[in-house]
XYZ file of C-alpha atoms in Angstrom:
282
model
C -26.224 38.522 -104.044
C -27.939 36.246 -106.905
C -30.130 34.145 -106.524
C -31.515 34.632 -102.863
C -34.654 35.370 -104.774
C -35.582 31.582 -104.165
C -35.227 31.561 -100.210
C -36.628 35.005 -99.573
C -39.701 33.769 -101.158
C -39.753 30.699 -98.902
C -39.227 32.972 -96.370
C -41.839 35.170 -97.039
C -44.472 32.100 -98.238
C -44.694 32.045 -94.221
C -45.703 35.292 -92.937
C -48.272 35.740 -95.776
C -51.369 37.741 -94.350
C -54.989 37.763 -96.569
C -55.710 38.152 -100.328
C -55.980 41.640 -101.418
C -58.743 43.059 -103.065
C -58.485 44.024 -107.339
C -57.246 46.600 -108.076
C -58.533 49.114 -111.447
C -56.431 51.041 -113.389
C -58.105 52.183 -116.860
C -56.285 55.466 -118.830
C -58.185 58.852 -119.117
C -59.854 58.256 -122.494
C -62.871 55.044 -122.146
C -62.097 54.482 -125.601
C -60.184 51.372 -126.737
C -56.807 52.210 -126.168
C -55.292 51.514 -129.902
C -58.364 51.374 -132.510
C -57.790 47.462 -134.486
C -58.840 47.399 -138.394
C -60.659 43.933 -137.145
C -62.330 45.009 -134.496
C -64.046 40.906 -134.028
C -60.808 40.097 -132.983
C -58.814 40.463 -130.995
C -55.007 39.341 -129.400
C -54.081 38.043 -126.191
C -51.428 36.392 -124.763
C -50.732 34.704 -121.875
C -47.556 34.491 -119.402
C -46.031 34.069 -115.781
C -43.463 36.310 -115.591
C -41.630 34.980 -112.795
C -41.709 38.384 -111.231
C -39.696 39.459 -114.131
C -36.464 38.044 -112.821
C -34.094 36.123 -115.854
C -31.803 32.473 -114.750
C -29.602 34.482 -112.284
C -33.303 36.514 -109.591
C -31.915 39.629 -111.097
C -35.397 41.594 -111.940
C -36.381 43.762 -114.641
C -39.806 44.397 -116.433
C -38.434 46.005 -119.810
C -37.402 43.097 -120.375
C -40.734 41.492 -120.642
C -41.357 44.914 -122.221
C -39.083 43.404 -124.618
C -40.491 39.255 -125.485
C -44.231 41.641 -125.366
C -43.914 44.507 -127.105
C -43.483 42.394 -130.491
C -46.730 40.387 -130.258
C -49.083 43.539 -130.422
C -51.134 42.404 -128.128
C -54.645 43.347 -127.638
C -55.434 41.859 -123.908
C -52.389 39.812 -121.817
C -52.754 37.626 -119.218
C -49.975 38.000 -115.855
C -49.033 35.432 -113.324
C -46.490 35.801 -111.193
C -46.730 38.967 -110.838
C -44.705 41.337 -107.754
C -45.657 44.477 -106.520
C -43.672 46.169 -104.133
C -41.965 43.162 -102.898
C -37.597 43.930 -102.211
C -36.673 40.828 -104.402
C -38.376 43.200 -107.377
C -36.477 45.733 -106.239
C -39.945 47.630 -104.485
C -41.196 48.105 -108.016
C -44.741 47.769 -109.311
C -44.588 44.593 -111.942
C -47.894 45.273 -113.594
C -48.550 49.730 -113.358
C -44.687 49.570 -115.155
C -45.781 46.891 -117.857
C -48.671 48.364 -118.277
C -47.424 52.190 -118.268
C -44.426 50.706 -121.844
C -47.181 49.228 -123.434
C -50.046 52.029 -122.976
C -52.461 49.664 -121.249
C -54.846 49.864 -118.950
C -55.086 47.537 -116.168
C -56.388 45.137 -112.871
C -54.593 43.101 -110.464
C -55.385 41.112 -107.728
C -52.670 40.257 -104.961
C -53.256 36.100 -104.257
C -50.604 36.836 -101.423
C -51.025 39.461 -98.965
C -47.270 40.846 -97.244
C -46.915 43.628 -94.615
C -44.530 45.147 -97.335
C -45.884 44.509 -101.169
C -47.847 41.853 -102.812
C -47.583 38.396 -105.886
C -50.487 37.379 -107.990
C -52.350 37.538 -111.213
C -53.079 40.361 -113.668
C -54.803 41.391 -117.070
C -53.659 44.373 -119.341
C -55.921 45.068 -121.638
C -56.271 48.238 -124.606
C -59.901 48.443 -124.465
C -61.998 50.426 -120.796
C -61.967 47.296 -117.719
C -65.280 48.295 -116.674
C -64.707 45.690 -113.008
C -62.000 42.471 -111.927
C -62.409 40.755 -108.644
C -60.171 38.114 -107.054
C -61.540 34.585 -105.865
C -59.829 32.307 -103.349
C -58.418 28.432 -104.849
C -58.203 25.931 -101.924
C -53.992 25.908 -102.149
C -52.513 24.845 -99.445
C -48.766 25.374 -100.048
C -49.073 28.779 -101.722
C -53.052 30.815 -102.308
C -53.923 30.653 -105.573
C -56.766 32.560 -107.212
C -59.209 33.179 -109.539
C -59.066 36.587 -110.818
C -62.018 38.001 -113.514
C -62.431 40.713 -115.226
C -64.615 42.062 -117.104
C -63.296 44.996 -120.330
C -65.720 46.544 -122.928
C -64.845 44.616 -126.191
C -66.778 48.053 -128.526
C -70.238 47.599 -126.684
C -69.900 43.759 -125.674
C -68.931 42.113 -121.782
C -65.500 40.638 -122.377
C -64.656 37.908 -119.339
C -61.676 38.090 -119.254
C -60.494 34.529 -116.516
C -56.698 34.707 -115.196
C -55.334 32.151 -112.846
C -52.283 30.313 -111.693
C -53.177 26.447 -109.759
C -50.312 25.008 -107.619
C -47.547 22.853 -108.125
C -48.009 20.272 -106.133
C -50.432 18.240 -107.614
C -52.190 16.776 -104.656
C -53.843 20.995 -104.810
C -55.584 20.433 -108.327
C -59.058 18.337 -108.251
C -60.088 21.024 -105.458
C -58.528 23.416 -107.247
C -60.009 22.857 -110.469
C -63.794 21.498 -108.964
C -63.305 25.205 -107.389
C -62.800 26.308 -111.043
C -65.563 24.070 -112.830
C -67.634 26.519 -110.416
C -66.785 29.386 -111.042
C -67.177 28.959 -114.441
C -70.591 26.833 -114.993
C -72.045 29.938 -112.806
C -70.929 32.720 -116.376
C -70.857 29.382 -119.045
C -73.699 31.955 -120.350
C -71.020 35.506 -120.928
C -68.053 35.368 -123.684
C -64.957 34.874 -122.025
C -61.451 33.775 -122.560
C -59.633 31.711 -119.450
C -55.718 31.980 -119.718
C -53.005 31.105 -116.939
C -50.770 28.603 -116.012
C -52.479 25.202 -115.004
C -49.289 23.256 -113.830
C -50.513 20.519 -114.747
C -50.103 18.760 -118.636
C -52.958 18.507 -121.364
C -53.308 15.037 -121.769
C -54.284 15.697 -116.801
C -57.939 14.576 -117.116
C -58.926 16.771 -114.724
C -59.000 18.939 -117.256
C -62.187 17.537 -118.731
C -64.828 19.275 -116.653
C -62.711 22.916 -117.928
C -63.445 21.537 -121.751
C -67.184 20.804 -121.002
C -67.491 25.038 -120.875
C -64.627 25.933 -122.031
C -63.034 25.246 -125.342
C -59.334 24.560 -125.328
C -58.852 24.768 -129.323
C -55.169 23.125 -129.613
C -55.770 20.445 -127.226
C -59.395 19.844 -129.655
C -56.341 20.104 -132.337
C -53.509 17.828 -131.283
C -51.460 20.418 -131.256
C -48.673 20.934 -128.277
C -46.988 24.571 -127.801
C -44.134 24.747 -125.821
C -44.056 26.769 -123.072
C -42.253 25.649 -119.809
C -38.419 25.963 -121.338
C -36.757 22.653 -122.559
C -33.878 21.132 -123.488
C -36.044 17.920 -124.046
C -39.063 17.773 -125.064
C -42.071 19.667 -125.455
C -43.831 21.666 -121.719
C -47.253 22.987 -122.506
C -49.033 23.970 -118.477
C -50.327 27.527 -119.596
C -52.966 27.185 -121.163
C -55.699 29.360 -123.328
C -59.291 28.442 -122.994
C -62.700 30.428 -125.254
C -66.415 30.232 -124.496
C -67.779 28.480 -127.685
C -68.879 32.268 -128.982
C -65.315 33.189 -130.181
C -63.182 30.880 -132.566
C -59.926 29.825 -132.895
C -57.752 31.779 -135.482
C -54.008 30.867 -135.368
C -51.697 30.416 -131.933
C -47.222 30.817 -131.301
C -45.456 29.786 -128.377
C -42.334 32.013 -128.943
C -38.954 31.170 -127.590
C -38.325 34.792 -125.883
C -38.058 36.201 -122.606
C -36.060 36.382 -118.743
C -39.005 34.031 -117.366
C -38.723 29.869 -117.646
C -42.141 30.215 -119.414
C -42.339 31.160 -123.246
C -45.466 33.877 -123.879
C -48.549 32.108 -125.521
C -50.638 33.362 -128.149
C -53.882 32.817 -129.580
C -55.302 35.384 -132.624
C -59.525 34.820 -131.753
C -62.682 36.558 -133.464
C -65.823 36.428 -132.371
C -67.893 33.436 -134.295
C -70.638 34.409 -136.667
C -72.593 32.206 -135.785
C -72.435 30.179 -132.444
C -73.045 26.633 -133.383
C -71.370 26.091 -136.340
C -67.258 25.313 -136.041
C -65.149 27.442 -138.898
C -62.223 24.823 -139.814
C -60.358 27.469 -140.333
C -56.957 27.854 -138.311
C -53.771 27.934 -137.721
C -50.898 27.278 -135.661
C -47.657 29.587 -135.985
């Protein structure tokens, strides 16, 4: 029974249906789930969880929770999230993970099958006001952008998460689609997180960087976000609007996935026109 998920995944891709709308689940309280001592700071994470599967193909959301819990994140963007698929024992993975971490969540499928879905999610300690999913151009496997609006102590905060295609031939159109969407949101406070399936020096990312900060790239810092014995491979990224400030970042080598979670601490910038000199990479 080991590793049967790969051929099953390929089979499911051949029989996918249209993408679904975003689902929002807030806890009963309208206040932030956990009050932070620093109301102007956020711990944000992006993590491709690979359907909670380990290298043997066994899916267990508890292992993902075990990797995320020590990070104490306020916002978590997840990619490759399974929802009631047979390869992951028909579990609603985002609901299980969010319940264990006591967080609100929004989920939107990139692929909608007859008996389950697969896509992106955002978990938040802050109330979720709105969520919408936009398809991205793709020829091999459907991809999408999830846009979630949070209430960050009265400030609307957009959290965008995406997972670009594995084929480089799809990237130009997907990046152009991202740029067009984000350009319309250029005045909003927001973070873009996800698995971009390309390295930091790829010139296609320049258009995104014309709209948003890419702090680690600007500081010439490479974090190993993809498991590799040979060299640091960084394909998971976090971009910030210009009214946010980068403080520190790390990518601890943990969890069942072939990706590592990327944690970045950010803050509201007191003067959006000024760039702070304080930055640290753990």
